[in-house]
Amino acid sequence: MGLVSWLIALPFLTMVAVVLVPERHWRSIRWISAAGTGAGLALTAYVVYRYWVEAAGDVELLRGATLTKLYLVERVAWFEPLGIQYFVGIDGISASMVVLTSIIIFCGVLASWNVETRTKEFFALLLLLVTGVFGVFLSYDLFLFFMFYELAVLPMYLLIGIWGTGPKEYAAMKLTLMLLVGSAFVLVGFLALYHESGLHTFDLQQLASVSYSGRFQWWFFPMIFVGFGVIGALFPFHTWSPDGHSSAPTAVSMLHAGVLMKLGGYGALRIAVYVLPEGAKAWALFFMGLTTINILYGSFGAIMQRDLKYFTAYSSVSHCGFVLFGVAALNLMGFKGAVLQMFSHGIMTGLFFGLIGIVYGRTHTRVIPEMGGLAKVMPWLATSFYIAGLASLGLPGLSGFVAETHVFLGGFFGNPWSNTIATRTLTIIATLSIVVTAVYVLRGLAMVFQGPIRDPHFEELRDATLTEKLSTGLLVATLLFVGMAPWLMIDLIEPSLYPFINRLQGTVTAGLTGEM
């Protein structure tokens, strides 16, 4: 078994180990989960290093390539009569998403250190979910991709329904039903590609080598894009997101907003734009308009919230709009911005939800007006909150600035297939969200952490524990690292985006094909 397979297998094996431990040893279950996800983080670092070394010499070749070049490829025939295979590998885009997932799940396990109700089932489902997420980011056979996609989505129902708070049954049902509708769109799109290609294979690289008719692409590009857009909180299919976030337990909110919603942007770029470039050109302006509404609606929605989780959830709707906006820009700058925003928002919102869970665990309230002056008793948590908030509003020196700058420049530069005045107007409107974001972030943080302590009981609250400092500190360090040294992340992802641009421009070369 190769390194990429180990990345997928490690959380699954950790889940099996958790299941085998008797429930009464719940402390051991926590340590096994932490050890397994910690080992996954170390393995991710090694795999990305191997990718970096092997891909270093291919940058110039990729400038003319029309198919993605994959590394550390593993391919095994699975069900040959239907052309289904176990086909995994890694490129710069998937490498960045794997790093994000590894960091979030490790911090999510640490943030769940105090879960004592049905501990075994909780950590087992969490690890099963993350197995599916790794599988999605590393699969290049559409059947395998869809199988992992469902594996990542379905455990959410139980995790929210059992360990959630508030109207958890309603939130879990709504989330699951809406994501299943999105999955149905994606599945229809995959089956259409399978039959239209005439190749009888789900191999993404082979399907991308087919020249589909303009009419086919016009119909099926929006179907696949919207299918992934549902999980990416695309307006008006975002309504599951605030309810799901607010009811989910801390680690699930971190994974949900930090990683799971990124499957939408990743799928829209990796499959819809990559395989159906003519459809992308035809629908780009429409989706730019829709995502502009996304960005503004989420920002104004956040201003209206009194609950910290709803506040962050609507903020996530806005920031996920940036991801899809960058994808719809259809240029290299926009694509880079989309991937950077997926990474940045994943870390930032994971930090937000982790901190909210910690604060709620002490104050037993998430209602913003009921808080106040918490910075006096929780300096570490307050500082972490402020750094996450400043990253959210795009302060230079933090990862959000790098990502949002790329997205806005990508939208402003536009592309040859959309009306320039329209794309620039939409970009300017979307940029206004920065002001709205600054208003709700600074106002919300001031109400929670500044001023006098409103509840005398809050005087006795304690600051972050060692495990809480470790998890939040790692996320804060990542926001600062990407913000201060963005070129490392850009160098990782940019060469893998060249084939996407070449395919849109209709550049056909005898360059790289498949996983050569």
Short mmCIF file of C-alpha atoms in Angstrom, two decimals:
data_model
loop_
_atom_site.label_atom_id
_atom_site.label_comp_id
_atom_site.label_asym_id
_atom_site.label_seq_id
_atom_site.Cartn_x
_atom_site.Cartn_y
_atom_site.Cartn_z
CA MET A 1 0.00 0.00 0.00
CA GLY A 2 1.36 3.40 -1.02
CA LEU A 3 1.63 6.64 0.94
CA VAL A 4 -1.58 8.14 -0.45
CA SER A 5 -3.58 5.07 0.53
CA TRP A 6 -2.11 5.26 4.01
CA LEU A 7 -3.44 8.81 4.31
CA ILE A 8 -6.94 7.47 3.72
CA ALA A 9 -6.48 4.28 5.73
CA LEU A 10 -4.95 5.83 8.87
CA PRO A 11 -8.14 7.53 10.18
CA PHE A 12 -10.11 4.39 9.31
CA LEU A 13 -7.68 2.15 11.23
CA THR A 14 -7.81 4.60 14.12
CA MET A 15 -11.59 4.31 14.05
CA VAL A 16 -11.33 0.50 14.19
CA ALA A 17 -8.97 0.79 17.18
CA VAL A 18 -11.45 3.10 18.90
CA VAL A 19 -14.31 0.68 18.28
CA LEU A 20 -12.32 -2.19 19.84
CA VAL A 21 -11.70 -0.32 23.10
CA PRO A 22 -14.38 -0.91 25.79
CA GLU A 23 -16.59 2.10 26.43
CA ARG A 24 -15.50 2.34 30.07
CA HIS A 25 -11.97 3.22 28.91
CA TRP A 26 -13.15 6.50 27.44
CA ARG A 27 -9.91 8.27 28.33
CA SER A 28 -7.97 5.74 26.23
CA ILE A 29 -10.33 6.41 23.33
CA ARG A 30 -9.40 10.09 23.42
CA TRP A 31 -5.69 9.30 23.44
CA ILE A 32 -6.00 6.78 20.60
CA SER A 33 -7.88 9.36 18.53
CA ALA A 34 -5.26 12.02 19.26
CA ALA A 35 -2.40 9.62 18.47
CA GLY A 36 -4.03 8.50 15.21
CA THR A 37 -4.77 12.00 13.97
CA GLY A 38 -1.35 13.20 15.15
CA ALA A 39 0.28 10.40 13.13
CA GLY A 40 -1.89 11.47 10.20
CA LEU A 41 -0.57 15.01 10.53
CA ALA A 42 3.02 13.74 10.47
CA LEU A 43 2.27 11.48 7.48
CA THR A 44 0.66 14.40 5.65
CA ALA A 45 3.81 16.46 6.15
CA TYR A 46 5.93 13.65 4.67
CA VAL A 47 3.58 13.08 1.69
CA VAL A 48 3.51 16.79 0.86
CA TYR A 49 7.32 16.88 1.09
CA ARG A 50 7.53 13.91 -1.30
CA TYR A 51 5.09 15.63 -3.66
CA TRP A 52 7.10 18.85 -3.47
CA VAL A 53 10.35 17.10 -4.37
CA GLU A 54 8.88 15.05 -7.23
CA ALA A 55 6.89 17.95 -8.72
CA ALA A 56 9.70 20.51 -8.52
CA GLY A 57 11.09 19.63 -11.94
CA ASP A 58 7.74 19.65 -13.77
CA VAL A 59 6.69 23.30 -13.38
CA GLU A 60 7.67 24.35 -16.91
CA LEU A 61 6.12 21.23 -18.44
CA LEU A 62 2.84 21.92 -16.66
CA ARG A 63 2.59 25.39 -18.22
CA GLY A 64 1.57 23.70 -21.48
CA ALA A 65 -0.30 20.71 -20.08
CA THR A 66 -4.03 20.19 -20.55
CA LEU A 67 -4.36 17.30 -18.13
CA THR A 68 -3.47 17.27 -14.45
CA LYS A 69 -0.23 15.54 -13.58
CA LEU A 70 -0.60 13.32 -10.55
CA TYR A 71 2.08 12.04 -8.21
CA LEU A 72 2.34 9.03 -5.87
CA VAL A 73 -0.34 7.36 -7.98
CA GLU A 74 -1.92 4.05 -7.01
CA ARG A 75 -4.24 2.34 -9.47
CA VAL A 76 -5.92 -1.05 -9.00
CA ALA A 77 -8.79 -2.48 -11.06
CA TRP A 78 -11.87 -2.78 -8.85
CA PHE A 79 -14.92 -3.66 -10.96
CA GLU A 80 -13.62 -3.89 -14.49
CA PRO A 81 -16.91 -4.56 -16.37
CA LEU A 82 -18.10 -1.08 -15.32
CA GLY A 83 -14.69 0.58 -15.59
CA ILE A 84 -14.45 1.24 -11.84
CA GLN A 85 -10.99 1.32 -10.26
CA TYR A 86 -9.21 2.30 -7.09
CA PHE A 87 -7.35 5.31 -8.46
CA VAL A 88 -5.71 7.74 -6.03
CA GLY A 89 -2.92 10.29 -6.31
CA ILE A 90 -2.01 13.81 -5.34
CA ASP A 91 -1.39 17.19 -6.96
CA GLY A 92 -0.90 20.65 -5.51
CA ILE A 93 -4.60 21.36 -5.02
CA SER A 94 -5.33 18.11 -3.24
CA ALA A 95 -2.10 18.47 -1.21
CA SER A 96 -3.29 21.79 0.21
CA MET A 97 -6.68 20.28 1.10
CA VAL A 98 -5.06 17.27 2.77
CA VAL A 99 -2.92 19.58 4.91
CA LEU A 100 -6.06 21.50 5.89
CA THR A 101 -7.94 18.32 6.79
CA SER A 102 -5.08 16.91 8.86
CA ILE A 103 -4.74 20.10 10.90
CA ILE A 104 -8.48 20.47 11.49
CA ILE A 105 -9.14 16.87 12.57
CA PHE A 106 -6.15 16.88 14.96
CA CYS A 107 -7.34 20.14 16.53
CA GLY A 108 -10.94 18.87 16.47
CA VAL A 109 -9.99 15.81 18.53
CA LEU A 110 -8.22 18.02 21.07
CA ALA A 111 -11.26 20.33 21.16
CA SER A 112 -13.44 17.28 21.95
CA TRP A 113 -11.33 16.23 24.92
CA ASN A 114 -14.24 16.69 27.31
CA VAL A 115 -16.79 14.62 25.41
CA GLU A 116 -17.91 12.00 27.93
CA THR A 117 -21.27 10.98 26.46
CA ARG A 118 -20.96 7.91 24.21
CA THR A 119 -17.30 8.79 23.67
CA LYS A 120 -16.57 5.73 21.56
CA GLU A 121 -19.37 6.34 19.08
CA PHE A 122 -18.53 10.04 18.84
CA PHE A 123 -14.86 9.58 17.96
CA ALA A 124 -15.59 6.59 15.69
CA LEU A 125 -18.05 8.63 13.60
CA LEU A 126 -15.69 11.62 13.56
CA LEU A 127 -12.87 9.45 12.21
CA LEU A 128 -15.18 7.78 9.68
CA LEU A 129 -16.20 11.21 8.43
CA VAL A 130 -12.62 12.33 8.00
CA THR A 131 -11.76 9.08 6.17
CA GLY A 132 -14.35 10.10 3.59
CA VAL A 133 -12.92 13.62 3.34
CA PHE A 134 -9.38 12.34 2.70
CA GLY A 135 -10.79 9.95 0.11
CA VAL A 136 -12.56 12.73 -1.78
CA PHE A 137 -9.44 14.91 -1.97
CA LEU A 138 -7.26 12.03 -3.20
CA SER A 139 -9.58 10.09 -5.57
CA TYR A 140 -9.43 10.38 -9.36
CA ASP A 141 -12.03 7.77 -10.22
CA LEU A 142 -15.49 9.36 -10.09
CA PHE A 143 -17.18 6.28 -8.61
CA LEU A 144 -14.56 6.14 -5.82
CA PHE A 145 -14.85 9.91 -5.42
CA PHE A 146 -18.63 9.69 -4.98
CA MET A 147 -18.37 6.80 -2.54
CA PHE A 148 -16.01 8.78 -0.30
CA TYR A 149 -18.17 11.89 -0.76
CA GLU A 150 -21.20 10.10 0.69
CA LEU A 151 -19.03 8.62 3.46
CA ALA A 152 -18.05 12.15 4.44
CA VAL A 153 -21.60 13.51 4.43
CA LEU A 154 -23.74 10.83 6.09
CA PRO A 155 -22.04 10.61 9.56
CA MET A 156 -22.98 14.27 10.03
CA TYR A 157 -26.60 13.23 10.57
CA LEU A 158 -25.73 11.10 13.61
CA LEU A 159 -23.06 13.44 14.97
CA ILE A 160 -25.46 16.39 15.02
CA GLY A 161 -28.58 14.40 15.89
CA ILE A 162 -26.99 12.70 18.94
CA TRP A 163 -24.34 15.10 20.27
CA GLY A 164 -25.77 18.40 19.01
CA THR A 165 -27.60 21.13 20.92
CA GLY A 166 -30.80 23.12 20.38
CA PRO A 167 -33.11 21.90 17.58
CA LYS A 168 -30.54 19.23 16.67
CA GLU A 169 -32.95 16.72 15.09
CA TYR A 170 -34.38 19.38 12.77
CA ALA A 171 -30.90 20.68 11.86
CA ALA A 172 -29.54 17.18 11.21
CA MET A 173 -32.52 16.24 9.05
CA LYS A 174 -32.43 19.48 7.06
CA LEU A 175 -28.68 19.24 6.48
CA THR A 176 -28.84 15.62 5.40
CA LEU A 177 -31.79 16.05 3.04
CA MET A 178 -30.34 19.11 1.33
CA LEU A 179 -26.91 17.54 0.93
CA LEU A 180 -28.50 14.40 -0.48
CA VAL A 181 -30.30 16.53 -3.08
CA GLY A 182 -26.91 18.00 -4.01
CA SER A 183 -25.45 14.48 -4.15
CA ALA A 184 -28.23 13.46 -6.55
CA PHE A 185 -27.28 16.29 -8.91
CA VAL A 186 -23.62 15.26 -8.72
CA LEU A 187 -24.43 11.59 -9.34
CA VAL A 188 -26.56 12.39 -12.40
CA GLY A 189 -23.73 14.52 -13.74
CA PHE A 190 -21.18 11.73 -13.20
CA LEU A 191 -23.38 9.14 -14.92
CA ALA A 192 -23.95 11.53 -17.83
CA LEU A 193 -20.17 11.93 -18.25
CA TYR A 194 -19.75 8.16 -18.09
CA HIS A 195 -22.28 7.50 -20.86
CA GLU A 196 -21.55 10.53 -23.04
CA SER A 197 -17.82 9.79 -23.15
CA GLY A 198 -18.42 6.32 -24.57
CA LEU A 199 -15.30 5.12 -22.74
CA HIS A 200 -17.16 3.11 -20.07
CA THR A 201 -14.85 4.35 -17.38
CA PHE A 202 -15.05 6.61 -14.32
CA ASP A 203 -11.36 7.55 -14.69
CA LEU A 204 -11.33 11.36 -14.31
CA GLN A 205 -8.26 11.78 -16.50
CA GLN A 206 -9.75 9.77 -19.34
CA LEU A 207 -13.11 11.53 -19.03
CA ALA A 208 -11.31 14.89 -19.20
CA SER A 209 -9.60 13.88 -22.45
CA VAL A 210 -12.99 13.65 -24.24
CA SER A 211 -14.34 16.61 -26.21
CA TYR A 212 -17.98 16.88 -25.15
CA SER A 213 -20.49 18.75 -27.30
CA GLY A 214 -21.34 22.33 -26.39
CA ARG A 215 -24.98 21.39 -25.80
CA PHE A 216 -24.00 18.59 -23.39
CA GLN A 217 -21.68 20.91 -21.46
CA TRP A 218 -24.33 23.66 -21.32
CA TRP A 219 -26.77 21.30 -19.58
CA PHE A 220 -24.48 19.30 -17.31
CA PHE A 221 -21.96 21.91 -16.14
CA PRO A 222 -24.57 23.75 -14.01
CA MET A 223 -25.91 20.44 -12.73
CA ILE A 224 -22.51 19.37 -11.36
CA PHE A 225 -21.61 22.90 -10.20
CA VAL A 226 -24.90 23.33 -8.30
CA GLY A 227 -24.63 19.79 -6.91
CA PHE A 228 -21.30 20.67 -5.31
CA GLY A 229 -22.52 24.21 -4.63
CA VAL A 230 -25.13 22.88 -2.19
CA ILE A 231 -22.42 21.64 0.19
CA GLY A 232 -20.40 24.78 -0.57
CA ALA A 233 -23.33 26.92 0.70
CA LEU A 234 -24.13 28.39 -2.72
CA PHE A 235 -27.04 30.85 -2.56
CA PRO A 236 -29.97 29.98 -2.38
CA PHE A 237 -29.02 26.43 -1.29
CA HIS A 238 -27.13 27.59 1.81
CA THR A 239 -30.00 27.41 4.33
CA TRP A 240 -28.87 24.09 5.82
CA SER A 241 -25.56 25.65 6.85
CA PRO A 242 -26.48 28.06 9.72
CA ASP A 243 -28.83 25.55 11.36
CA GLY A 244 -26.30 22.72 10.97
CA HIS A 245 -23.43 24.76 12.38
CA SER A 246 -25.38 26.08 15.33
CA SER A 247 -26.60 22.64 16.42
CA ALA A 248 -23.40 20.64 15.85
CA PRO A 249 -20.94 19.83 18.66
CA THR A 250 -17.65 21.73 18.61
CA ALA A 251 -15.44 19.28 16.70
CA VAL A 252 -18.20 18.62 14.16
CA SER A 253 -18.67 22.35 13.57
CA MET A 254 -14.91 22.63 13.05
CA LEU A 255 -14.88 19.79 10.53
CA HIS A 256 -18.15 20.86 8.99
CA ALA A 257 -17.20 24.46 8.26
CA GLY A 258 -13.45 23.88 8.12
CA VAL A 259 -13.32 20.96 5.73
CA LEU A 260 -16.69 19.55 4.64
CA MET A 261 -17.89 22.76 2.99
CA LYS A 262 -14.62 22.81 1.01
CA LEU A 263 -15.72 19.67 -0.81
CA GLY A 264 -18.12 21.97 -2.69
CA GLY A 265 -15.52 24.39 -4.01
CA TYR A 266 -13.07 21.55 -4.63
CA GLY A 267 -15.60 19.49 -6.62
CA ALA A 268 -16.80 22.50 -8.62
CA LEU A 269 -13.22 23.27 -9.67
CA ARG A 270 -11.78 19.76 -9.91
CA ILE A 271 -14.64 18.21 -11.86
CA ALA A 272 -17.11 20.76 -13.26
CA VAL A 273 -14.58 23.30 -14.59
CA TYR A 274 -11.88 20.74 -15.39
CA VAL A 275 -14.00 18.31 -17.41
CA LEU A 276 -16.53 20.75 -18.90
CA PRO A 277 -14.61 23.96 -19.72
CA GLU A 278 -17.05 25.12 -22.44
CA GLY A 279 -19.92 24.84 -19.98
CA ALA A 280 -17.90 26.85 -17.46
CA LYS A 281 -17.44 29.65 -19.98
CA ALA A 282 -21.16 29.72 -20.76
CA TRP A 283 -22.27 29.86 -17.10
CA ALA A 284 -19.40 31.83 -15.48
CA LEU A 285 -21.16 35.20 -15.32
CA PHE A 286 -24.37 33.68 -13.94
CA PHE A 287 -22.51 31.98 -11.11
CA MET A 288 -20.43 35.11 -10.42
CA GLY A 289 -23.71 36.93 -9.89
CA LEU A 290 -25.06 34.20 -7.64
CA THR A 291 -21.89 34.09 -5.53
CA THR A 292 -21.88 37.88 -5.20
CA ILE A 293 -25.29 37.54 -3.53
CA ASN A 294 -23.73 34.76 -1.42
CA ILE A 295 -20.99 37.07 -0.18
CA LEU A 296 -23.24 40.01 0.67
CA TYR A 297 -26.14 37.96 2.04
CA GLY A 298 -23.83 36.09 4.42
CA SER A 299 -22.22 39.33 5.62
CA PHE A 300 -25.51 41.11 6.31
CA GLY A 301 -26.92 37.93 7.84
CA ALA A 302 -24.01 37.82 10.30
CA ILE A 303 -24.70 41.39 11.46
CA MET A 304 -28.22 40.41 12.50
CA GLN A 305 -27.20 37.45 14.69
CA ARG A 306 -27.18 37.36 18.50
CA ASP A 307 -25.93 33.75 18.75
CA LEU A 308 -22.15 33.33 18.35
CA LYS A 309 -22.53 30.14 16.30
CA TYR A 310 -25.11 31.64 13.94
CA PHE A 311 -22.87 34.70 13.71
CA THR A 312 -19.96 32.53 12.54
CA ALA A 313 -22.17 30.35 10.36
CA TYR A 314 -23.45 33.30 8.31
CA SER A 315 -19.90 34.57 8.09
CA SER A 316 -18.95 31.17 6.64
CA VAL A 317 -21.69 31.46 4.02
CA SER A 318 -20.13 34.75 2.95
CA HIS A 319 -16.57 33.41 2.91
CA CYS A 320 -17.53 30.24 1.04
CA GLY A 321 -19.05 32.60 -1.52
CA PHE A 322 -15.52 33.91 -2.09
CA VAL A 323 -14.40 30.38 -2.98
CA LEU A 324 -17.08 29.87 -5.64
CA PHE A 325 -16.64 33.48 -6.84
CA GLY A 326 -12.95 32.74 -7.48
CA VAL A 327 -13.83 29.53 -9.34
CA ALA A 328 -16.36 31.40 -11.51
CA ALA A 329 -13.74 34.05 -12.38
CA LEU A 330 -12.15 31.45 -14.71
CA ASN A 331 -8.61 32.80 -14.58
CA LEU A 332 -5.43 31.77 -12.80
CA MET A 333 -5.65 34.52 -10.18
CA GLY A 334 -9.24 33.59 -9.35
CA PHE A 335 -8.45 29.87 -9.14
CA LYS A 336 -5.49 30.54 -6.84
CA GLY A 337 -7.71 32.74 -4.70
CA ALA A 338 -10.37 30.03 -4.52
CA VAL A 339 -7.92 27.37 -3.31
CA LEU A 340 -6.22 29.80 -0.90
CA GLN A 341 -9.61 30.84 0.45
CA MET A 342 -10.61 27.20 0.97
CA PHE A 343 -7.46 26.70 3.03
CA SER A 344 -7.61 30.02 4.87
CA HIS A 345 -11.30 29.85 5.67
CA GLY A 346 -10.95 26.23 6.77
CA ILE A 347 -8.33 27.15 9.37
CA MET A 348 -10.02 30.40 10.38
CA THR A 349 -13.51 29.01 10.83
CA GLY A 350 -12.15 25.89 12.53
CA LEU A 351 -10.51 28.24 15.03
CA PHE A 352 -13.72 30.25 15.43
CA PHE A 353 -15.90 27.23 16.14
CA GLY A 354 -13.28 25.67 18.42
CA LEU A 355 -13.14 28.88 20.47
CA ILE A 356 -16.91 29.19 20.59
CA GLY A 357 -17.14 25.64 21.94
CA ILE A 358 -14.56 26.40 24.63
CA VAL A 359 -16.24 29.66 25.68
CA TYR A 360 -19.69 28.03 25.70
CA GLY A 361 -18.33 25.23 27.86
CA ARG A 362 -17.51 27.85 30.53
CA THR A 363 -20.26 30.46 30.18
CA HIS A 364 -23.08 28.10 29.10
CA THR A 365 -24.37 30.76 26.76
CA ARG A 366 -23.77 31.70 23.15
CA VAL A 367 -25.93 34.82 23.24
CA ILE A 368 -23.65 37.75 22.45
CA PRO A 369 -25.46 40.47 24.49
CA GLU A 370 -25.24 38.26 27.59
CA MET A 371 -21.43 38.27 27.44
CA GLY A 372 -18.93 41.05 27.99
CA GLY A 373 -15.52 41.63 29.49
CA LEU A 374 -14.39 38.04 28.97
CA ALA A 375 -10.90 39.15 27.88
CA LYS A 376 -10.19 39.94 31.55
CA VAL A 377 -10.52 36.29 32.56
CA MET A 378 -9.71 34.58 29.23
CA PRO A 379 -6.76 36.47 27.68
CA TRP A 380 -5.53 33.52 25.57
CA LEU A 381 -8.98 32.79 24.17
CA ALA A 382 -9.69 36.48 23.56
CA THR A 383 -6.41 36.94 21.67
CA SER A 384 -7.12 33.88 19.54
CA PHE A 385 -10.65 35.16 18.81
CA TYR A 386 -9.28 38.52 17.69
CA ILE A 387 -6.70 36.93 15.38
CA ALA A 388 -9.42 34.77 13.78
CA GLY A 389 -11.64 37.85 13.41
CA LEU A 390 -8.88 39.92 11.85
CA ALA A 391 -8.12 37.09 9.41
CA SER A 392 -11.82 37.02 8.57
CA LEU A 393 -11.88 40.68 7.60
CA GLY A 394 -8.71 40.29 5.53
CA LEU A 395 -6.07 42.08 7.62
CA PRO A 396 -2.62 42.05 5.89
CA GLY A 397 -0.23 39.59 7.49
CA LEU A 398 -2.93 36.96 7.94
CA SER A 399 -4.02 34.29 5.48
CA GLY A 400 -7.42 35.87 4.75
CA PHE A 401 -5.76 38.89 3.15
CA VAL A 402 -3.80 36.76 0.68
CA ALA A 403 -6.83 34.68 -0.29
CA GLU A 404 -9.36 37.48 -0.65
CA THR A 405 -6.91 39.68 -2.58
CA HIS A 406 -6.43 36.92 -5.15
CA VAL A 407 -10.19 36.37 -5.43
CA PHE A 408 -10.95 40.08 -5.94
CA LEU A 409 -8.13 40.56 -8.45
CA GLY A 410 -9.28 37.45 -10.30
CA GLY A 411 -12.81 38.83 -10.50
CA PHE A 412 -11.62 42.27 -11.57
CA PHE A 413 -9.33 40.93 -14.31
CA GLY A 414 -12.24 38.79 -15.54
CA ASN A 415 -11.96 36.44 -18.49
CA PRO A 416 -12.44 36.65 -22.27
CA TRP A 417 -15.78 34.82 -22.15
CA SER A 418 -17.72 37.13 -19.84
CA ASN A 419 -18.67 40.78 -20.13
CA THR A 420 -15.83 42.78 -18.57
CA ILE A 421 -18.06 45.57 -17.25
CA ALA A 422 -20.36 43.04 -15.61
CA THR A 423 -17.54 41.06 -13.93
CA ARG A 424 -15.88 44.24 -12.66
CA THR A 425 -19.17 45.58 -11.34
CA LEU A 426 -19.86 42.32 -9.51
CA THR A 427 -16.32 42.35 -8.09
CA ILE A 428 -16.71 45.89 -6.76
CA ILE A 429 -20.05 44.96 -5.16
CA ALA A 430 -18.48 41.84 -3.61
CA THR A 431 -15.55 43.90 -2.32
CA LEU A 432 -17.97 46.03 -0.30
CA SER A 433 -18.50 42.99 1.92
CA ILE A 434 -15.10 43.73 3.50
CA VAL A 435 -16.61 46.80 5.14
CA VAL A 436 -19.64 44.84 6.34
CA THR A 437 -17.36 42.08 7.65
CA ALA A 438 -15.26 44.59 9.57
CA VAL A 439 -18.42 46.01 11.17
CA TYR A 440 -19.84 42.71 12.41
CA VAL A 441 -16.51 41.17 13.43
CA LEU A 442 -15.25 44.16 15.44
CA ARG A 443 -18.69 44.83 16.93
CA GLY A 444 -19.19 41.19 17.92
CA LEU A 445 -15.74 40.80 19.45
CA ALA A 446 -16.10 44.04 21.39
CA MET A 447 -19.44 42.92 22.85
CA VAL A 448 -18.04 39.56 23.96
CA PHE A 449 -14.59 40.46 25.23
CA GLN A 450 -14.42 44.17 26.05
CA GLY A 451 -16.13 46.36 28.62
CA PRO A 452 -17.10 45.32 32.16
CA ILE A 453 -17.90 41.70 33.04
CA ARG A 454 -21.71 41.57 32.90
CA ASP A 455 -22.31 38.36 34.78
CA PRO A 456 -20.59 38.06 38.21
CA HIS A 457 -20.25 34.29 37.66
CA PHE A 458 -17.89 35.00 34.75
CA GLU A 459 -15.32 36.37 37.25
CA GLU A 460 -14.54 32.77 38.22
CA LEU A 461 -14.00 31.47 34.68
CA ARG A 462 -10.60 30.15 33.72
CA ASP A 463 -8.57 30.61 30.57
CA ALA A 464 -7.64 27.88 28.07
CA THR A 465 -6.25 24.55 29.30
CA LEU A 466 -3.08 23.03 27.86
CA THR A 467 -4.92 20.95 25.20
CA GLU A 468 -7.04 23.96 24.28
CA LYS A 469 -3.93 26.12 23.94
CA LEU A 470 -2.31 23.45 21.78
CA SER A 471 -5.27 23.18 19.37
CA THR A 472 -6.02 26.91 19.10
CA GLY A 473 -2.30 27.78 19.03
CA LEU A 474 -1.71 25.48 16.05
CA LEU A 475 -4.57 27.10 14.12
CA VAL A 476 -3.40 30.63 14.97
CA ALA A 477 0.15 29.76 13.91
CA THR A 478 -1.14 28.45 10.57
CA LEU A 479 -3.08 31.67 9.89
CA LEU A 480 0.04 33.71 10.63
CA PHE A 481 2.38 31.43 8.67
CA VAL A 482 0.29 31.52 5.48
CA GLY A 483 -0.22 35.26 5.87
CA MET A 484 3.48 36.01 6.35
CA ALA A 485 4.86 33.49 3.83
CA PRO A 486 2.09 33.07 1.21
CA TRP A 487 4.50 32.15 -1.56
CA LEU A 488 4.96 28.68 -0.10
CA MET A 489 1.25 27.90 -0.46
CA ILE A 490 1.10 29.58 -3.87
CA ASP A 491 4.11 27.59 -5.12
CA LEU A 492 2.36 24.44 -3.93
CA ILE A 493 -0.90 24.98 -5.80
CA GLU A 494 -0.14 27.19 -8.82
CA PRO A 495 1.49 24.63 -11.17
CA SER A 496 -1.47 22.27 -10.70
CA LEU A 497 -3.82 25.03 -11.91
CA TYR A 498 -2.09 25.54 -15.27
CA PRO A 499 -3.97 22.64 -16.96
CA PHE A 500 -7.30 24.17 -15.89
CA ILE A 501 -6.40 27.45 -17.61
CA ASN A 502 -5.04 25.71 -20.70
CA ARG A 503 -8.23 23.71 -21.08
CA LEU A 504 -10.34 26.88 -20.84
CA GLN A 505 -8.19 28.55 -23.45
CA GLY A 506 -8.52 25.54 -25.72
CA THR A 507 -4.78 24.97 -25.70
CA VAL A 508 -4.14 21.42 -26.84
CA THR A 509 -0.58 20.27 -26.58
CA ALA A 510 1.14 16.97 -26.55
CA GLY A 511 2.16 17.74 -22.98
CA LEU A 512 1.50 15.79 -19.90
CA THR A 513 -1.31 13.32 -19.74
CA GLY A 514 -2.65 11.33 -16.87
CA GLU A 515 -0.31 10.47 -14.07
CA MET A 516 2.71 10.14 -16.36
#
